[in-house]
Amino acid sequence: MNYCPFCSFILTMMRRAHTKGWCLIILAIIAGVQLQKNEFSVQHASEHHIYRPALQPTDTLPPIETYTLKNHVGKPCIKATMGVEYIVIENKKTWYYNLDPSRIKIGGYCGKEAAVLSLTLPDNASILELGFRKERNIFYVSNLTAHVSPLPVCQGCVNKTYSGVLTDDKLFAVADGQSFKCNSENLLLTSPELRIRLVPLQIQAFTLLKGHYGKEVECWADFTKRVIPIIIGATVVGLFLIAVTTSLFLKDRRREGYDRL
């Protein structure tokens, strides 16, 4: 027990008190001091705030940030540039939360054939973990784990944690030393109540020369967005040329017929 000079003084005064009145006054002082102490404890406890993200009813683009994890010698082993959005399904309604990069704590570990990138909010309000695997000269994301503990979406609703896991054979697979890049959104279904949207996304693990991204490998969605308009345009031009050529050919045939007459 800690030594309390004030309490010692009070006890001394009580020993010296010879009348009932003095004892009552001293007891009142002790009660007042104890009451102030209790009020301070309650106030101090209320000041400790547990962080909880707030879900939003509308969808917006998440802020983009580059997250880098280094190994035990200080060399980058994972680098990811992306915006992260949590999509929560609650009572047949959809809610959104954009991950705030300024609050993120980066963690994980680096291995020769396995690595993990972990992005955590204060008080474990949300965690996003990307597990990487390396096989021969290819790396990929083998699993994704996510959970979020937001503020209740309505008054009177209880606190709830939404979580999910996604396991894929070769998600975002590219050759070692290259980076996977996708400007289109990647919507990952981790559970019936939680989805993760990554947009845009550039990611690389294991081999990063001087901490920089390697050769970019375009995702299929970006490829189709870029190529399909070209194919459609070329098709339209081709059809137009065929129509013009056919029209000229028919005109020449008609002129030949008139010359014979």
PDB file of C-alpha atoms in Angstrom:
ATOM      1  CA  MET A   1       0.000   0.000   0.000  1.00  0.00           C
ATOM      2  CA  ASN A   2       1.303   3.483  -0.916  1.00  0.00           C
ATOM      3  CA  TYR A   3       2.103   5.874   1.943  1.00  0.00           C
ATOM      4  CA  CYS A   4      -0.441   8.712   2.215  1.00  0.00           C
ATOM      5  CA  PRO A   5       0.826  11.739   4.224  1.00  0.00           C
ATOM      6  CA  PHE A   6      -2.614  13.306   4.301  1.00  0.00           C
ATOM      7  CA  CYS A   7      -4.187  10.143   5.676  1.00  0.00           C
ATOM      8  CA  SER A   8      -1.483   9.934   8.346  1.00  0.00           C
ATOM      9  CA  PHE A   9      -2.243  13.509   9.332  1.00  0.00           C
ATOM     10  CA  ILE A  10      -5.950  12.716   9.634  1.00  0.00           C
ATOM     11  CA  LEU A  11      -5.294   9.677  11.848  1.00  0.00           C
ATOM     12  CA  THR A  12      -3.027  11.773  14.069  1.00  0.00           C
ATOM     13  CA  MET A  13      -5.746  14.395  14.407  1.00  0.00           C
ATOM     14  CA  MET A  14      -8.239  11.697  15.344  1.00  0.00           C
ATOM     15  CA  ARG A  15      -5.968  10.379  18.059  1.00  0.00           C
ATOM     16  CA  ARG A  16      -5.581  13.901  19.440  1.00  0.00           C
ATOM     17  CA  ALA A  17      -9.280  14.654  19.259  1.00  0.00           C
ATOM     18  CA  HIS A  18     -10.990  14.656  22.664  1.00  0.00           C
ATOM     19  CA  THR A  19     -14.483  15.597  21.677  1.00  0.00           C
ATOM     20  CA  LYS A  20     -17.165  14.013  19.580  1.00  0.00           C
ATOM     21  CA  GLY A  21     -17.401  17.129  17.430  1.00  0.00           C
ATOM     22  CA  TRP A  22     -13.788  16.890  16.308  1.00  0.00           C
ATOM     23  CA  CYS A  23     -14.259  13.254  15.307  1.00  0.00           C
ATOM     24  CA  LEU A  24     -17.303  14.112  13.203  1.00  0.00           C
ATOM     25  CA  ILE A  25     -15.444  16.922  11.421  1.00  0.00           C
ATOM     26  CA  ILE A  26     -12.489  14.678  10.692  1.00  0.00           C
ATOM     27  CA  LEU A  27     -14.736  11.884   9.377  1.00  0.00           C
ATOM     28  CA  ALA A  28     -16.482  14.389   7.104  1.00  0.00           C
ATOM     29  CA  ILE A  29     -13.095  15.491   5.692  1.00  0.00           C
ATOM     30  CA  ILE A  30     -12.131  11.864   5.047  1.00  0.00           C
ATOM     31  CA  ALA A  31     -15.446  11.200   3.282  1.00  0.00           C
ATOM     32  CA  GLY A  32     -14.981  14.271   1.095  1.00  0.00           C
ATOM     33  CA  VAL A  33     -11.472  13.265   0.083  1.00  0.00           C
ATOM     34  CA  GLN A  34     -12.628   9.737  -0.780  1.00  0.00           C
ATOM     35  CA  LEU A  35     -15.528  11.096  -2.857  1.00  0.00           C
ATOM     36  CA  GLN A  36     -13.191  13.342  -4.865  1.00  0.00           C
ATOM     37  CA  LYS A  37     -10.869  10.386  -5.425  1.00  0.00           C
ATOM     38  CA  ASN A  38     -13.720   8.251  -6.757  1.00  0.00           C
ATOM     39  CA  GLU A  39     -14.902  11.039  -9.064  1.00  0.00           C
ATOM     40  CA  PHE A  40     -11.378  11.394 -10.455  1.00  0.00           C
ATOM     41  CA  SER A  41     -11.177   7.646 -11.099  1.00  0.00           C
ATOM     42  CA  VAL A  42     -14.489   7.644 -12.975  1.00  0.00           C
ATOM     43  CA  GLN A  43     -13.462  10.673 -15.038  1.00  0.00           C
ATOM     44  CA  HIS A  44     -10.084   9.129 -15.866  1.00  0.00           C
ATOM     45  CA  ALA A  45     -11.718   5.869 -16.973  1.00  0.00           C
ATOM     46  CA  SER A  46     -14.187   7.697 -19.210  1.00  0.00           C
ATOM     47  CA  GLU A  47     -11.333   9.512 -20.956  1.00  0.00           C
ATOM     48  CA  HIS A  48     -10.008   6.208 -22.353  1.00  0.00           C
ATOM     49  CA  HIS A  49     -11.730   5.872 -25.721  1.00  0.00           C
ATOM     50  CA  ILE A  50     -11.722   2.654 -27.720  1.00  0.00           C
ATOM     51  CA  TYR A  51     -11.383   3.399 -31.427  1.00  0.00           C
ATOM     52  CA  ARG A  52     -14.155   2.100 -33.657  1.00  0.00           C
ATOM     53  CA  PRO A  53     -14.537   3.000 -37.352  1.00  0.00           C
ATOM     54  CA  ALA A  54     -17.819   4.467 -38.533  1.00  0.00           C
ATOM     55  CA  LEU A  55     -19.641   2.785 -41.413  1.00  0.00           C
ATOM     56  CA  GLN A  56     -21.070   4.974 -44.172  1.00  0.00           C
ATOM     57  CA  PRO A  57     -24.216   4.370 -46.252  1.00  0.00           C
ATOM     58  CA  THR A  58     -22.594   5.543 -49.512  1.00  0.00           C
ATOM     59  CA  ASP A  59     -19.700   4.172 -51.538  1.00  0.00           C
ATOM     60  CA  THR A  60     -16.639   6.371 -52.194  1.00  0.00           C
ATOM     61  CA  LEU A  61     -13.152   5.720 -53.515  1.00  0.00           C
ATOM     62  CA  PRO A  62     -10.781   4.809 -50.644  1.00  0.00           C
ATOM     63  CA  PRO A  63      -7.556   6.771 -50.067  1.00  0.00           C
ATOM     64  CA  ILE A  64      -4.499   5.238 -51.713  1.00  0.00           C
ATOM     65  CA  GLU A  65      -1.353   4.449 -49.733  1.00  0.00           C
ATOM     66  CA  THR A  66       1.853   2.488 -50.227  1.00  0.00           C
ATOM     67  CA  TYR A  67       2.555  -0.061 -47.472  1.00  0.00           C
ATOM     68  CA  THR A  68       6.044  -1.555 -47.200  1.00  0.00           C
ATOM     69  CA  LEU A  69       7.175  -4.392 -44.939  1.00  0.00           C
ATOM     70  CA  LYS A  70      10.898  -4.895 -44.320  1.00  0.00           C
ATOM     71  CA  ASN A  71      12.774  -8.001 -43.214  1.00  0.00           C
ATOM     72  CA  HIS A  72      15.193  -8.319 -40.283  1.00  0.00           C
ATOM     73  CA  VAL A  73      18.026  -6.633 -42.216  1.00  0.00           C
ATOM     74  CA  GLY A  74      15.890  -3.683 -43.304  1.00  0.00           C
ATOM     75  CA  LYS A  75      15.248  -4.716 -46.915  1.00  0.00           C
ATOM     76  CA  PRO A  76      11.688  -4.477 -48.293  1.00  0.00           C
ATOM     77  CA  CYS A  77      10.097  -7.880 -48.837  1.00  0.00           C
ATOM     78  CA  ILE A  78       6.487  -6.777 -49.476  1.00  0.00           C
ATOM     79  CA  LYS A  79       5.237  -3.616 -51.123  1.00  0.00           C
ATOM     80  CA  ALA A  80       1.595  -2.807 -51.789  1.00  0.00           C
ATOM     81  CA  THR A  81       0.019   0.344 -53.183  1.00  0.00           C
ATOM     82  CA  MET A  82      -3.744   0.248 -52.827  1.00  0.00           C
ATOM     83  CA  GLY A  83      -6.948   1.678 -51.502  1.00  0.00           C
ATOM     84  CA  VAL A  84      -8.901  -0.600 -49.155  1.00  0.00           C
ATOM     85  CA  GLU A  85     -12.650  -0.530 -48.625  1.00  0.00           C
ATOM     86  CA  TYR A  86     -14.624  -2.731 -46.232  1.00  0.00           C
ATOM     87  CA  ILE A  87     -18.136  -3.538 -47.459  1.00  0.00           C
ATOM     88  CA  VAL A  88     -20.456  -4.774 -44.697  1.00  0.00           C
ATOM     89  CA  ILE A  89     -23.841  -6.424 -45.250  1.00  0.00           C
ATOM     90  CA  GLU A  90     -26.131  -5.927 -42.259  1.00  0.00           C
ATOM     91  CA  ASN A  91     -29.916  -6.438 -42.198  1.00  0.00           C
ATOM     92  CA  LYS A  92     -30.020  -6.558 -46.018  1.00  0.00           C
ATOM     93  CA  LYS A  93     -28.343  -3.138 -46.147  1.00  0.00           C
ATOM     94  CA  THR A  94     -24.871  -2.337 -47.436  1.00  0.00           C
ATOM     95  CA  TRP A  95     -22.434  -0.199 -45.462  1.00  0.00           C
ATOM     96  CA  TYR A  96     -18.957   1.015 -46.354  1.00  0.00           C
ATOM     97  CA  TYR A  97     -15.740   1.908 -44.562  1.00  0.00           C
ATOM     98  CA  ASN A  98     -12.602   3.244 -46.266  1.00  0.00           C
ATOM     99  CA  LEU A  99      -9.405   2.247 -44.479  1.00  0.00           C
ATOM    100  CA  ASP A 100      -7.600   5.298 -43.063  1.00  0.00           C
ATOM    101  CA  PRO A 101      -3.864   4.982 -43.880  1.00  0.00           C
ATOM    102  CA  SER A 102      -2.889   7.513 -41.187  1.00  0.00           C
ATOM    103  CA  ARG A 103      -4.109   5.148 -38.456  1.00  0.00           C
ATOM    104  CA  ILE A 104      -2.598   1.960 -39.847  1.00  0.00           C
ATOM    105  CA  LYS A 105       0.084  -0.077 -38.089  1.00  0.00           C
ATOM    106  CA  ILE A 106       2.065  -2.251 -40.499  1.00  0.00           C
ATOM    107  CA  GLY A 107       3.108  -5.716 -39.366  1.00  0.00           C
ATOM    108  CA  GLY A 108       3.766  -9.236 -40.599  1.00  0.00           C
ATOM    109  CA  TYR A 109       6.837 -11.291 -41.388  1.00  0.00           C
ATOM    110  CA  CYS A 110       9.169 -12.080 -44.294  1.00  0.00           C
ATOM    111  CA  GLY A 111      10.294 -15.579 -45.222  1.00  0.00           C
ATOM    112  CA  LYS A 112      11.934 -17.199 -48.226  1.00  0.00           C
ATOM    113  CA  GLU A 113       8.785 -18.920 -49.452  1.00  0.00           C
ATOM    114  CA  ALA A 114       6.062 -17.395 -47.259  1.00  0.00           C
ATOM    115  CA  ALA A 115       5.315 -13.866 -46.097  1.00  0.00           C
ATOM    116  CA  VAL A 116       2.453 -11.930 -44.490  1.00  0.00           C
ATOM    117  CA  LEU A 117       1.466  -8.259 -44.674  1.00  0.00           C
ATOM    118  CA  SER A 118      -0.794  -7.135 -41.827  1.00  0.00           C
ATOM    119  CA  LEU A 119      -2.589  -3.757 -41.677  1.00  0.00           C
ATOM    120  CA  THR A 120      -4.118  -3.048 -38.264  1.00  0.00           C
ATOM    121  CA  LEU A 121      -6.194  -0.165 -36.876  1.00  0.00           C
ATOM    122  CA  PRO A 122      -5.863   0.996 -33.233  1.00  0.00           C
ATOM    123  CA  ASP A 123      -7.477  -1.285 -30.640  1.00  0.00           C
ATOM    124  CA  ASN A 124      -7.649  -3.990 -33.349  1.00  0.00           C
ATOM    125  CA  ALA A 125     -10.697  -2.243 -34.762  1.00  0.00           C
ATOM    126  CA  SER A 126      -9.847  -3.813 -38.111  1.00  0.00           C
ATOM    127  CA  ILE A 127      -7.209  -6.163 -39.462  1.00  0.00           C
ATOM    128  CA  LEU A 128      -6.373  -7.011 -43.053  1.00  0.00           C
ATOM    129  CA  GLU A 129      -3.810  -9.751 -43.646  1.00  0.00           C
ATOM    130  CA  LEU A 130      -2.421 -10.823 -46.994  1.00  0.00           C
ATOM    131  CA  GLY A 131      -0.573 -14.132 -47.055  1.00  0.00           C
ATOM    132  CA  PHE A 132       1.990 -14.628 -49.842  1.00  0.00           C
ATOM    133  CA  ARG A 133       3.527 -17.813 -51.214  1.00  0.00           C
ATOM    134  CA  LYS A 134       6.458 -18.340 -53.551  1.00  0.00           C
ATOM    135  CA  GLU A 135       6.743 -21.380 -55.795  1.00  0.00           C
ATOM    136  CA  ARG A 136       9.729 -21.649 -58.115  1.00  0.00           C
ATOM    137  CA  ASN A 137       9.724 -18.352 -60.009  1.00  0.00           C
ATOM    138  CA  ILE A 138       6.102 -17.324 -59.252  1.00  0.00           C
ATOM    139  CA  PHE A 139       4.610 -15.531 -56.252  1.00  0.00           C
ATOM    140  CA  TYR A 140       0.949 -15.005 -55.409  1.00  0.00           C
ATOM    141  CA  VAL A 141      -1.478 -14.211 -52.600  1.00  0.00           C
ATOM    142  CA  SER A 142      -2.574 -17.544 -51.124  1.00  0.00           C
ATOM    143  CA  ASN A 143      -5.046 -16.234 -48.537  1.00  0.00           C
ATOM    144  CA  LEU A 144      -6.656 -13.065 -47.246  1.00  0.00           C
ATOM    145  CA  THR A 145      -8.061 -12.589 -43.745  1.00  0.00           C
ATOM    146  CA  ALA A 146     -10.114  -9.583 -42.668  1.00  0.00           C
ATOM    147  CA  HIS A 147     -12.238  -8.360 -39.803  1.00  0.00           C
ATOM    148  CA  VAL A 148     -13.709  -5.035 -38.740  1.00  0.00           C
ATOM    149  CA  SER A 149     -15.390  -3.966 -35.486  1.00  0.00           C
ATOM    150  CA  PRO A 150     -17.276  -0.738 -36.348  1.00  0.00           C
ATOM    151  CA  LEU A 151     -19.596   1.461 -34.381  1.00  0.00           C
ATOM    152  CA  PRO A 152     -23.180   0.099 -34.349  1.00  0.00           C
ATOM    153  CA  VAL A 153     -25.074   1.037 -37.489  1.00  0.00           C
ATOM    154  CA  CYS A 154     -28.154   2.088 -35.531  1.00  0.00           C
ATOM    155  CA  GLN A 155     -29.145   3.330 -32.088  1.00  0.00           C
ATOM    156  CA  GLY A 156     -29.656   0.418 -29.754  1.00  0.00           C
ATOM    157  CA  CYS A 157     -27.767  -2.005 -31.988  1.00  0.00           C
ATOM    158  CA  VAL A 158     -25.111  -4.113 -30.305  1.00  0.00           C
ATOM    159  CA  ASN A 159     -21.402  -4.005 -31.123  1.00  0.00           C
ATOM    160  CA  LYS A 160     -20.528  -6.576 -33.757  1.00  0.00           C
ATOM    161  CA  THR A 161     -17.401  -7.838 -35.492  1.00  0.00           C
ATOM    162  CA  TYR A 162     -17.586  -8.758 -39.168  1.00  0.00           C
ATOM    163  CA  SER A 163     -14.949 -11.202 -40.370  1.00  0.00           C
ATOM    164  CA  GLY A 164     -14.079 -13.381 -43.322  1.00  0.00           C
ATOM    165  CA  VAL A 165     -11.359 -15.457 -44.962  1.00  0.00           C
ATOM    166  CA  LEU A 166     -10.541 -15.927 -48.620  1.00  0.00           C
ATOM    167  CA  THR A 167      -8.332 -18.780 -49.803  1.00  0.00           C
ATOM    168  CA  ASP A 168      -7.260 -18.846 -53.410  1.00  0.00           C
ATOM    169  CA  ASP A 169      -4.755 -21.007 -55.244  1.00  0.00           C
ATOM    170  CA  LYS A 170      -2.969 -18.178 -57.024  1.00  0.00           C
ATOM    171  CA  LEU A 171      -4.501 -14.750 -56.464  1.00  0.00           C
ATOM    172  CA  PHE A 172      -2.607 -11.906 -58.200  1.00  0.00           C
ATOM    173  CA  ALA A 173       0.012 -14.372 -59.476  1.00  0.00           C
ATOM    174  CA  VAL A 174       3.028 -13.030 -61.396  1.00  0.00           C
ATOM    175  CA  ALA A 175       6.656 -13.997 -61.933  1.00  0.00           C
ATOM    176  CA  ASP A 176       9.136 -13.318 -59.148  1.00  0.00           C
ATOM    177  CA  GLY A 177      10.678  -9.873 -59.551  1.00  0.00           C
ATOM    178  CA  GLN A 178       7.577  -8.481 -61.271  1.00  0.00           C
ATOM    179  CA  SER A 179       4.612  -6.585 -59.825  1.00  0.00           C
ATOM    180  CA  PHE A 180       0.903  -7.216 -60.273  1.00  0.00           C
ATOM    181  CA  LYS A 181      -0.972  -4.033 -61.183  1.00  0.00           C
ATOM    182  CA  CYS A 182      -4.694  -3.425 -61.588  1.00  0.00           C
ATOM    183  CA  ASN A 183      -6.478  -0.077 -61.863  1.00  0.00           C
ATOM    184  CA  SER A 184      -9.833  -1.809 -62.006  1.00  0.00           C
ATOM    185  CA  GLU A 185     -11.444  -2.813 -58.735  1.00  0.00           C
ATOM    186  CA  ASN A 186     -10.802  -6.198 -57.159  1.00  0.00           C
ATOM    187  CA  LEU A 187     -13.855  -7.247 -55.149  1.00  0.00           C
ATOM    188  CA  LEU A 188     -13.047 -10.111 -52.773  1.00  0.00           C
ATOM    189  CA  LEU A 189     -15.890 -12.040 -51.125  1.00  0.00           C
ATOM    190  CA  THR A 190     -14.545 -13.145 -47.736  1.00  0.00           C
ATOM    191  CA  SER A 191     -17.916 -14.032 -46.156  1.00  0.00           C
ATOM    192  CA  PRO A 192     -21.653 -13.383 -46.692  1.00  0.00           C
ATOM    193  CA  GLU A 193     -21.409 -10.297 -44.462  1.00  0.00           C
ATOM    194  CA  LEU A 194     -17.995  -8.886 -45.417  1.00  0.00           C
ATOM    195  CA  ARG A 195     -16.355  -8.003 -48.720  1.00  0.00           C
ATOM    196  CA  ILE A 196     -13.034  -6.304 -49.376  1.00  0.00           C
ATOM    197  CA  ARG A 197     -12.538  -3.964 -52.314  1.00  0.00           C
ATOM    198  CA  LEU A 198      -8.997  -3.150 -53.446  1.00  0.00           C
ATOM    199  CA  VAL A 199      -8.807  -0.271 -55.923  1.00  0.00           C
ATOM    200  CA  PRO A 200      -6.377   0.441 -57.421  1.00  0.00           C
ATOM    201  CA  LEU A 201      -3.821  -2.270 -56.637  1.00  0.00           C
ATOM    202  CA  GLN A 202      -0.120  -2.768 -57.248  1.00  0.00           C
ATOM    203  CA  ILE A 203       1.618  -5.459 -55.268  1.00  0.00           C
ATOM    204  CA  GLN A 204       4.928  -7.320 -55.150  1.00  0.00           C
ATOM    205  CA  ALA A 205       6.587  -9.681 -52.674  1.00  0.00           C
ATOM    206  CA  PHE A 206       9.895 -11.412 -51.952  1.00  0.00           C
ATOM    207  CA  THR A 207      12.136  -9.806 -54.599  1.00  0.00           C
ATOM    208  CA  LEU A 208      12.156  -5.984 -54.721  1.00  0.00           C
ATOM    209  CA  LEU A 209      15.359  -4.547 -56.146  1.00  0.00           C
ATOM    210  CA  LYS A 210      16.266  -1.450 -54.103  1.00  0.00           C
ATOM    211  CA  GLY A 211      12.691  -1.411 -52.797  1.00  0.00           C
ATOM    212  CA  HIS A 212      11.213  -0.537 -56.199  1.00  0.00           C
ATOM    213  CA  TYR A 213       8.480  -2.295 -58.140  1.00  0.00           C
ATOM    214  CA  GLY A 214       9.584  -4.571 -60.946  1.00  0.00           C
ATOM    215  CA  LYS A 215       8.041  -4.900 -64.394  1.00  0.00           C
ATOM    216  CA  GLU A 216       4.283  -4.320 -64.231  1.00  0.00           C
ATOM    217  CA  VAL A 217       1.955  -7.152 -65.204  1.00  0.00           C
ATOM    218  CA  GLU A 218      -1.467  -5.873 -66.215  1.00  0.00           C
ATOM    219  CA  CYS A 219      -4.565  -7.533 -64.794  1.00  0.00           C
ATOM    220  CA  TRP A 220      -7.133  -9.081 -67.127  1.00  0.00           C
ATOM    221  CA  ALA A 221      -9.783  -6.439 -66.348  1.00  0.00           C
ATOM    222  CA  ASP A 222      -7.452  -3.597 -67.346  1.00  0.00           C
ATOM    223  CA  PHE A 223      -6.373  -5.524 -70.452  1.00  0.00           C
ATOM    224  CA  THR A 224      -9.938  -6.016 -71.652  1.00  0.00           C
ATOM    225  CA  LYS A 225     -10.820  -2.373 -70.948  1.00  0.00           C
ATOM    226  CA  ARG A 226      -7.850  -1.282 -73.026  1.00  0.00           C
ATOM    227  CA  VAL A 227      -8.116  -3.820 -75.854  1.00  0.00           C
ATOM    228  CA  ILE A 228     -11.877  -4.140 -76.388  1.00  0.00           C
ATOM    229  CA  PRO A 229     -12.333  -0.494 -77.531  1.00  0.00           C
ATOM    230  CA  ILE A 230      -9.461  -1.017 -79.987  1.00  0.00           C
ATOM    231  CA  ILE A 231     -11.066  -4.206 -81.320  1.00  0.00           C
ATOM    232  CA  ILE A 232     -14.457  -2.528 -81.636  1.00  0.00           C
ATOM    233  CA  GLY A 233     -12.904   0.457 -83.383  1.00  0.00           C
ATOM    234  CA  ALA A 234     -10.971  -1.773 -85.774  1.00  0.00           C
ATOM    235  CA  THR A 235     -14.127  -3.781 -86.496  1.00  0.00           C
ATOM    236  CA  VAL A 236     -16.120  -0.641 -87.280  1.00  0.00           C
ATOM    237  CA  VAL A 237     -13.375   0.646 -89.569  1.00  0.00           C
ATOM    238  CA  GLY A 238     -13.175  -2.741 -91.282  1.00  0.00           C
ATOM    239  CA  LEU A 239     -16.913  -2.863 -91.868  1.00  0.00           C
ATOM    240  CA  PHE A 240     -16.834   0.687 -93.204  1.00  0.00           C
ATOM    241  CA  LEU A 241     -14.031  -0.185 -95.644  1.00  0.00           C
ATOM    242  CA  ILE A 242     -15.919  -3.288 -96.778  1.00  0.00           C
ATOM    243  CA  ALA A 243     -19.045  -1.206 -97.372  1.00  0.00           C
ATOM    244  CA  VAL A 244     -17.130   1.412 -99.345  1.00  0.00           C
ATOM    245  CA  THR A 245     -15.313  -1.215-101.411  1.00  0.00           C
ATOM    246  CA  THR A 246     -18.542  -3.041-102.152  1.00  0.00           C
ATOM    247  CA  SER A 247     -20.247   0.194-103.173  1.00  0.00           C
ATOM    248  CA  LEU A 248     -17.424   1.107-105.582  1.00  0.00           C
ATOM    249  CA  PHE A 249     -17.421  -2.398-107.042  1.00  0.00           C
ATOM    250  CA  LEU A 250     -21.167  -2.266-107.709  1.00  0.00           C
ATOM    251  CA  LYS A 251     -20.834   1.157-109.361  1.00  0.00           C
ATOM    252  CA  ASP A 252     -18.118  -0.168-111.689  1.00  0.00           C
ATOM    253  CA  ARG A 253     -20.295  -3.138-112.665  1.00  0.00           C
ATOM    254  CA  ARG A 254     -23.180  -0.812-113.499  1.00  0.00           C
ATOM    255  CA  ARG A 255     -20.931   1.375-115.685  1.00  0.00           C
ATOM    256  CA  GLU A 256     -19.776  -1.683-117.586  1.00  0.00           C
ATOM    257  CA  GLY A 257     -23.397  -2.602-118.214  1.00  0.00           C
ATOM    258  CA  TYR A 258     -24.200   0.854-119.557  1.00  0.00           C
ATOM    259  CA  ASP A 259     -21.151   0.770-121.884  1.00  0.00           C
ATOM    260  CA  ARG A 260     -22.331  -2.502-123.445  1.00  0.00           C
ATOM    261  CA  LEU A 261     -25.734  -1.041-124.142  1.00  0.00           C
TER     262      LEU A 261
END
